[in-house]
Amino acid sequence: MRELLLLNGPNLGILGRREPEVYGTDTLADIEEAVAEVVSERGWKVRSHQYDSEGDLVRTVNANPDTAGAVVNPGALMMAGWSLRDALAAYPRPWIEVHISNVWAREQFRHASVTGPVASGVIFGLGTDGYRLAARALLGLVAD
């Protein structure tokens, strides 16, 4: 059975109560359930992890090369997570970067990404629906 790696970075474990005007009211559990529903269409499961530390995220990417693909929200590490960027560049499967908010409509410091250039695609600004779209895109990128 194939698995999708769902990886969330710093502060995403408090979704639902973290700045709901920016990030909405869906929790990480809600997102995990929605992604699982999308990939179940192909018989896939979700392997979900959330860490506030870059080192834990790097270890998780490196420990999961057997997954079919990944949906990754690196959070603020998109701007300065060079070791995460390198781990994702070495990840042997397609992966989609997701951001809940429209980073281009926010502060200037959020307009640069070190992780996006090595992603198979990037989705931002569509709220938590972006995770569903990313999961659907991965289903299209990965052959059975």
JSON list of C-alpha atoms in Angstrom, two decimals:
[
{"chain": "A", "resi": 1, "resn": "MET", "atom": "CA", "xyz": [0.00, 0.00, 0.00]},
{"chain": "A", "resi": 2, "resn": "ARG", "atom": "CA", "xyz": [1.29, 3.43, -0.92]},
{"chain": "A", "resi": 3, "resn": "GLU", "atom": "CA", "xyz": [1.48, 6.29, 1.54]},
{"chain": "A", "resi": 4, "resn": "LEU", "atom": "CA", "xyz": [1.57, 10.04, 1.15]},
{"chain": "A", "resi": 5, "resn": "LEU", "atom": "CA", "xyz": [3.88, 11.94, 3.49]},
{"chain": "A", "resi": 6, "resn": "LEU", "atom": "CA", "xyz": [2.05, 14.92, 4.99]},
{"chain": "A", "resi": 7, "resn": "LEU", "atom": "CA", "xyz": [4.59, 17.16, 6.66]},
{"chain": "A", "resi": 8, "resn": "ASN", "atom": "CA", "xyz": [3.82, 20.36, 8.57]},
{"chain": "A", "resi": 9, "resn": "GLY", "atom": "CA", "xyz": [6.33, 22.73, 10.07]},
{"chain": "A", "resi": 10, "resn": "PRO", "atom": "CA", "xyz": [6.50, 25.22, 12.93]},
{"chain": "A", "resi": 11, "resn": "ASN", "atom": "CA", "xyz": [3.31, 26.52, 14.52]},
{"chain": "A", "resi": 12, "resn": "LEU", "atom": "CA", "xyz": [1.02, 24.43, 12.32]},
{"chain": "A", "resi": 13, "resn": "GLY", "atom": "CA", "xyz": [0.18, 22.16, 15.23]},
{"chain": "A", "resi": 14, "resn": "ILE", "atom": "CA", "xyz": [-1.91, 25.00, 16.66]},
{"chain": "A", "resi": 15, "resn": "LEU", "atom": "CA", "xyz": [-4.06, 25.53, 13.58]},
{"chain": "A", "resi": 16, "resn": "GLY", "atom": "CA", "xyz": [-7.65, 26.24, 14.47]},
{"chain": "A", "resi": 17, "resn": "ARG", "atom": "CA", "xyz": [-6.67, 28.65, 17.21]},
{"chain": "A", "resi": 18, "resn": "ARG", "atom": "CA", "xyz": [-3.69, 30.36, 15.59]},
{"chain": "A", "resi": 19, "resn": "GLU", "atom": "CA", "xyz": [-4.73, 33.64, 13.96]},
{"chain": "A", "resi": 20, "resn": "PRO", "atom": "CA", "xyz": [-8.00, 32.28, 12.56]},
{"chain": "A", "resi": 21, "resn": "GLU", "atom": "CA", "xyz": [-8.42, 35.46, 10.51]},
{"chain": "A", "resi": 22, "resn": "VAL", "atom": "CA", "xyz": [-5.30, 34.40, 8.55]},
{"chain": "A", "resi": 23, "resn": "TYR", "atom": "CA", "xyz": [-5.27, 30.59, 8.81]},
{"chain": "A", "resi": 24, "resn": "GLY", "atom": "CA", "xyz": [-8.95, 29.73, 9.29]},
{"chain": "A", "resi": 25, "resn": "THR", "atom": "CA", "xyz": [-10.48, 27.45, 11.89]},
{"chain": "A", "resi": 26, "resn": "ASP", "atom": "CA", "xyz": [-9.57, 24.03, 10.51]},
{"chain": "A", "resi": 27, "resn": "THR", "atom": "CA", "xyz": [-7.28, 22.06, 12.79]},
{"chain": "A", "resi": 28, "resn": "LEU", "atom": "CA", "xyz": [-4.37, 19.94, 11.69]},
{"chain": "A", "resi": 29, "resn": "ALA", "atom": "CA", "xyz": [-6.54, 16.88, 12.41]},
{"chain": "A", "resi": 30, "resn": "ASP", "atom": "CA", "xyz": [-9.17, 18.29, 10.01]},
{"chain": "A", "resi": 31, "resn": "ILE", "atom": "CA", "xyz": [-6.51, 18.70, 7.33]},
{"chain": "A", "resi": 32, "resn": "GLU", "atom": "CA", "xyz": [-5.15, 15.19, 7.87]},
{"chain": "A", "resi": 33, "resn": "GLU", "atom": "CA", "xyz": [-8.66, 13.78, 7.51]},
{"chain": "A", "resi": 34, "resn": "ALA", "atom": "CA", "xyz": [-9.33, 15.75, 4.32]},
{"chain": "A", "resi": 35, "resn": "VAL", "atom": "CA", "xyz": [-6.05, 14.63, 2.73]},
{"chain": "A", "resi": 36, "resn": "ALA", "atom": "CA", "xyz": [-6.70, 11.02, 3.75]},
{"chain": "A", "resi": 37, "resn": "GLU", "atom": "CA", "xyz": [-10.10, 11.19, 2.07]},
{"chain": "A", "resi": 38, "resn": "VAL", "atom": "CA", "xyz": [-8.56, 12.42, -1.20]},
{"chain": "A", "resi": 39, "resn": "VAL", "atom": "CA", "xyz": [-5.81, 9.80, -1.38]},
{"chain": "A", "resi": 40, "resn": "SER", "atom": "CA", "xyz": [-8.08, 6.96, -0.28]},
{"chain": "A", "resi": 41, "resn": "GLU", "atom": "CA", "xyz": [-9.53, 7.12, -3.80]},
{"chain": "A", "resi": 42, "resn": "ARG", "atom": "CA", "xyz": [-6.31, 5.35, -4.89]},
{"chain": "A", "resi": 43, "resn": "GLY", "atom": "CA", "xyz": [-6.06, 3.15, -1.82]},
{"chain": "A", "resi": 44, "resn": "TRP", "atom": "CA", "xyz": [-3.30, 5.28, -0.31]},
{"chain": "A", "resi": 45, "resn": "LYS", "atom": "CA", "xyz": [-2.85, 6.10, 3.35]},
{"chain": "A", "resi": 46, "resn": "VAL", "atom": "CA", "xyz": [-1.40, 9.25, 4.95]},
{"chain": "A", "resi": 47, "resn": "ARG", "atom": "CA", "xyz": [1.74, 9.32, 7.05]},
{"chain": "A", "resi": 48, "resn": "SER", "atom": "CA", "xyz": [1.40, 12.63, 8.91]},
{"chain": "A", "resi": 49, "resn": "HIS", "atom": "CA", "xyz": [4.01, 14.50, 10.96]},
{"chain": "A", "resi": 50, "resn": "GLN", "atom": "CA", "xyz": [4.20, 17.99, 12.43]},
{"chain": "A", "resi": 51, "resn": "TYR", "atom": "CA", "xyz": [7.27, 19.45, 14.11]},
{"chain": "A", "resi": 52, "resn": "ASP", "atom": "CA", "xyz": [8.25, 22.87, 15.33]},
{"chain": "A", "resi": 53, "resn": "SER", "atom": "CA", "xyz": [11.94, 22.04, 14.89]},
{"chain": "A", "resi": 54, "resn": "GLU", "atom": "CA", "xyz": [13.74, 22.01, 11.56]},
{"chain": "A", "resi": 55, "resn": "GLY", "atom": "CA", "xyz": [15.94, 19.08, 12.57]},
{"chain": "A", "resi": 56, "resn": "ASP", "atom": "CA", "xyz": [12.90, 16.87, 13.22]},
{"chain": "A", "resi": 57, "resn": "LEU", "atom": "CA", "xyz": [11.48, 17.81, 9.82]},
{"chain": "A", "resi": 58, "resn": "VAL", "atom": "CA", "xyz": [14.78, 16.99, 8.10]},
{"chain": "A", "resi": 59, "resn": "ARG", "atom": "CA", "xyz": [14.99, 13.61, 9.87]},
{"chain": "A", "resi": 60, "resn": "THR", "atom": "CA", "xyz": [11.40, 12.83, 8.83]},
{"chain": "A", "resi": 61, "resn": "VAL", "atom": "CA", "xyz": [12.01, 13.65, 5.16]},
{"chain": "A", "resi": 62, "resn": "ASN", "atom": "CA", "xyz": [15.18, 11.56, 5.14]},
{"chain": "A", "resi": 63, "resn": "ALA", "atom": "CA", "xyz": [13.47, 8.64, 6.92]},
{"chain": "A", "resi": 64, "resn": "ASN", "atom": "CA", "xyz": [10.56, 8.43, 4.46]},
{"chain": "A", "resi": 65, "resn": "PRO", "atom": "CA", "xyz": [11.95, 7.90, 0.95]},
{"chain": "A", "resi": 66, "resn": "ASP", "atom": "CA", "xyz": [9.53, 5.00, 0.52]},
{"chain": "A", "resi": 67, "resn": "THR", "atom": "CA", "xyz": [6.43, 7.22, 0.47]},
{"chain": "A", "resi": 68, "resn": "ALA", "atom": "CA", "xyz": [4.74, 7.83, -2.89]},
{"chain": "A", "resi": 69, "resn": "GLY", "atom": "CA", "xyz": [5.02, 11.62, -2.62]},
{"chain": "A", "resi": 70, "resn": "ALA", "atom": "CA", "xyz": [4.63, 14.41, -0.11]},
{"chain": "A", "resi": 71, "resn": "VAL", "atom": "CA", "xyz": [2.57, 17.45, 0.75]},
{"chain": "A", "resi": 72, "resn": "VAL", "atom": "CA", "xyz": [4.72, 19.84, 2.76]},
{"chain": "A", "resi": 73, "resn": "ASN", "atom": "CA", "xyz": [3.86, 23.05, 4.56]},
{"chain": "A", "resi": 74, "resn": "PRO", "atom": "CA", "xyz": [7.23, 24.24, 5.85]},
{"chain": "A", "resi": 75, "resn": "GLY", "atom": "CA", "xyz": [5.67, 27.30, 7.48]},
{"chain": "A", "resi": 76, "resn": "ALA", "atom": "CA", "xyz": [8.20, 30.07, 8.07]},
{"chain": "A", "resi": 77, "resn": "LEU", "atom": "CA", "xyz": [11.03, 27.64, 7.26]},
{"chain": "A", "resi": 78, "resn": "MET", "atom": "CA", "xyz": [10.26, 28.32, 3.61]},
{"chain": "A", "resi": 79, "resn": "MET", "atom": "CA", "xyz": [12.31, 31.51, 4.06]},
{"chain": "A", "resi": 80, "resn": "ALA", "atom": "CA", "xyz": [15.33, 30.26, 5.99]},
{"chain": "A", "resi": 81, "resn": "GLY", "atom": "CA", "xyz": [15.14, 26.47, 6.27]},
{"chain": "A", "resi": 82, "resn": "TRP", "atom": "CA", "xyz": [18.22, 25.62, 4.25]},
{"chain": "A", "resi": 83, "resn": "SER", "atom": "CA", "xyz": [18.73, 22.18, 5.76]},
{"chain": "A", "resi": 84, "resn": "LEU", "atom": "CA", "xyz": [15.04, 21.38, 5.17]},
{"chain": "A", "resi": 85, "resn": "ARG", "atom": "CA", "xyz": [15.43, 22.64, 1.61]},
{"chain": "A", "resi": 86, "resn": "ASP", "atom": "CA", "xyz": [18.39, 20.30, 1.07]},
{"chain": "A", "resi": 87, "resn": "ALA", "atom": "CA", "xyz": [16.50, 17.32, 2.53]},
{"chain": "A", "resi": 88, "resn": "LEU", "atom": "CA", "xyz": [13.51, 18.04, 0.28]},
{"chain": "A", "resi": 89, "resn": "ALA", "atom": "CA", "xyz": [15.80, 18.42, -2.75]},
{"chain": "A", "resi": 90, "resn": "ALA", "atom": "CA", "xyz": [17.11, 14.91, -2.04]},
{"chain": "A", "resi": 91, "resn": "TYR", "atom": "CA", "xyz": [13.63, 13.43, -1.46]},
{"chain": "A", "resi": 92, "resn": "PRO", "atom": "CA", "xyz": [13.23, 10.96, -4.35]},
{"chain": "A", "resi": 93, "resn": "ARG", "atom": "CA", "xyz": [9.52, 11.52, -5.01]},
{"chain": "A", "resi": 94, "resn": "PRO", "atom": "CA", "xyz": [7.37, 14.41, -6.19]},
{"chain": "A", "resi": 95, "resn": "TRP", "atom": "CA", "xyz": [6.23, 16.81, -3.49]},
{"chain": "A", "resi": 96, "resn": "ILE", "atom": "CA", "xyz": [3.97, 19.82, -3.36]},
{"chain": "A", "resi": 97, "resn": "GLU", "atom": "CA", "xyz": [4.56, 22.81, -1.09]},
{"chain": "A", "resi": 98, "resn": "VAL", "atom": "CA", "xyz": [1.44, 24.30, 0.50]},
{"chain": "A", "resi": 99, "resn": "HIS", "atom": "CA", "xyz": [0.84, 27.55, 2.36]},
{"chain": "A", "resi": 100, "resn": "ILE", "atom": "CA", "xyz": [-2.56, 28.36, 3.80]},
{"chain": "A", "resi": 101, "resn": "SER", "atom": "CA", "xyz": [-2.26, 32.13, 3.44]},
{"chain": "A", "resi": 102, "resn": "ASN", "atom": "CA", "xyz": [-1.37, 34.11, 0.35]},
{"chain": "A", "resi": 103, "resn": "VAL", "atom": "CA", "xyz": [2.26, 34.83, 1.20]},
{"chain": "A", "resi": 104, "resn": "TRP", "atom": "CA", "xyz": [2.45, 37.43, -1.58]},
{"chain": "A", "resi": 105, "resn": "ALA", "atom": "CA", "xyz": [-0.30, 39.47, 0.08]},
{"chain": "A", "resi": 106, "resn": "ARG", "atom": "CA", "xyz": [1.58, 39.51, 3.39]},
{"chain": "A", "resi": 107, "resn": "GLU", "atom": "CA", "xyz": [4.78, 41.02, 4.74]},
{"chain": "A", "resi": 108, "resn": "GLN", "atom": "CA", "xyz": [7.70, 41.46, 2.35]},
{"chain": "A", "resi": 109, "resn": "PHE", "atom": "CA", "xyz": [9.90, 38.99, 4.25]},
{"chain": "A", "resi": 110, "resn": "ARG", "atom": "CA", "xyz": [7.46, 36.21, 3.28]},
{"chain": "A", "resi": 111, "resn": "HIS", "atom": "CA", "xyz": [8.00, 36.79, -0.43]},
{"chain": "A", "resi": 112, "resn": "ALA", "atom": "CA", "xyz": [11.10, 34.62, -0.72]},
{"chain": "A", "resi": 113, "resn": "SER", "atom": "CA", "xyz": [11.23, 30.85, -0.53]},
{"chain": "A", "resi": 114, "resn": "VAL", "atom": "CA", "xyz": [14.23, 28.56, -0.36]},
{"chain": "A", "resi": 115, "resn": "THR", "atom": "CA", "xyz": [12.03, 25.44, -0.50]},
{"chain": "A", "resi": 116, "resn": "GLY", "atom": "CA", "xyz": [9.64, 26.33, -3.33]},
{"chain": "A", "resi": 117, "resn": "PRO", "atom": "CA", "xyz": [12.22, 26.12, -6.12]},
{"chain": "A", "resi": 118, "resn": "VAL", "atom": "CA", "xyz": [12.86, 22.42, -5.41]},
{"chain": "A", "resi": 119, "resn": "ALA", "atom": "CA", "xyz": [9.15, 21.49, -5.12]},
{"chain": "A", "resi": 120, "resn": "SER", "atom": "CA", "xyz": [7.18, 19.82, -7.90]},
{"chain": "A", "resi": 121, "resn": "GLY", "atom": "CA", "xyz": [4.61, 22.59, -7.40]},
{"chain": "A", "resi": 122, "resn": "VAL", "atom": "CA", "xyz": [3.55, 25.26, -4.93]},
{"chain": "A", "resi": 123, "resn": "ILE", "atom": "CA", "xyz": [0.04, 26.15, -3.76]},
{"chain": "A", "resi": 124, "resn": "PHE", "atom": "CA", "xyz": [-0.65, 29.16, -1.58]},
{"chain": "A", "resi": 125, "resn": "GLY", "atom": "CA", "xyz": [-3.50, 31.41, -0.59]},
{"chain": "A", "resi": 126, "resn": "LEU", "atom": "CA", "xyz": [-6.33, 28.91, -0.92]},
{"chain": "A", "resi": 127, "resn": "GLY", "atom": "CA", "xyz": [-6.71, 28.19, 2.77]},
{"chain": "A", "resi": 128, "resn": "THR", "atom": "CA", "xyz": [-6.69, 24.60, 3.91]},
{"chain": "A", "resi": 129, "resn": "ASP", "atom": "CA", "xyz": [-8.25, 23.58, 0.57]},
{"chain": "A", "resi": 130, "resn": "GLY", "atom": "CA", "xyz": [-4.69, 23.87, -0.74]},
{"chain": "A", "resi": 131, "resn": "TYR", "atom": "CA", "xyz": [-3.83, 20.61, 0.99]},
{"chain": "A", "resi": 132, "resn": "ARG", "atom": "CA", "xyz": [-6.62, 18.78, -0.84]},
{"chain": "A", "resi": 133, "resn": "LEU", "atom": "CA", "xyz": [-5.51, 20.27, -4.13]},
{"chain": "A", "resi": 134, "resn": "ALA", "atom": "CA", "xyz": [-1.92, 19.25, -3.45]},
{"chain": "A", "resi": 135, "resn": "ALA", "atom": "CA", "xyz": [-2.97, 15.68, -2.63]},
{"chain": "A", "resi": 136, "resn": "ARG", "atom": "CA", "xyz": [-5.01, 15.52, -5.84]},
{"chain": "A", "resi": 137, "resn": "ALA", "atom": "CA", "xyz": [-2.05, 16.88, -7.83]},
{"chain": "A", "resi": 138, "resn": "LEU", "atom": "CA", "xyz": [0.22, 14.19, -6.37]},
{"chain": "A", "resi": 139, "resn": "LEU", "atom": "CA", "xyz": [-2.24, 11.51, -7.42]},
{"chain": "A", "resi": 140, "resn": "GLY", "atom": "CA", "xyz": [-1.80, 12.84, -10.94]},
{"chain": "A", "resi": 141, "resn": "LEU", "atom": "CA", "xyz": [1.99, 12.94, -10.71]},
{"chain": "A", "resi": 142, "resn": "VAL", "atom": "CA", "xyz": [2.51, 9.43, -9.34]},
{"chain": "A", "resi": 143, "resn": "ALA", "atom": "CA", "xyz": [1.84, 6.43, -11.54]},
{"chain": "A", "resi": 144, "resn": "ASP", "atom": "CA", "xyz": [0.55, 3.21, -10.02]}
]
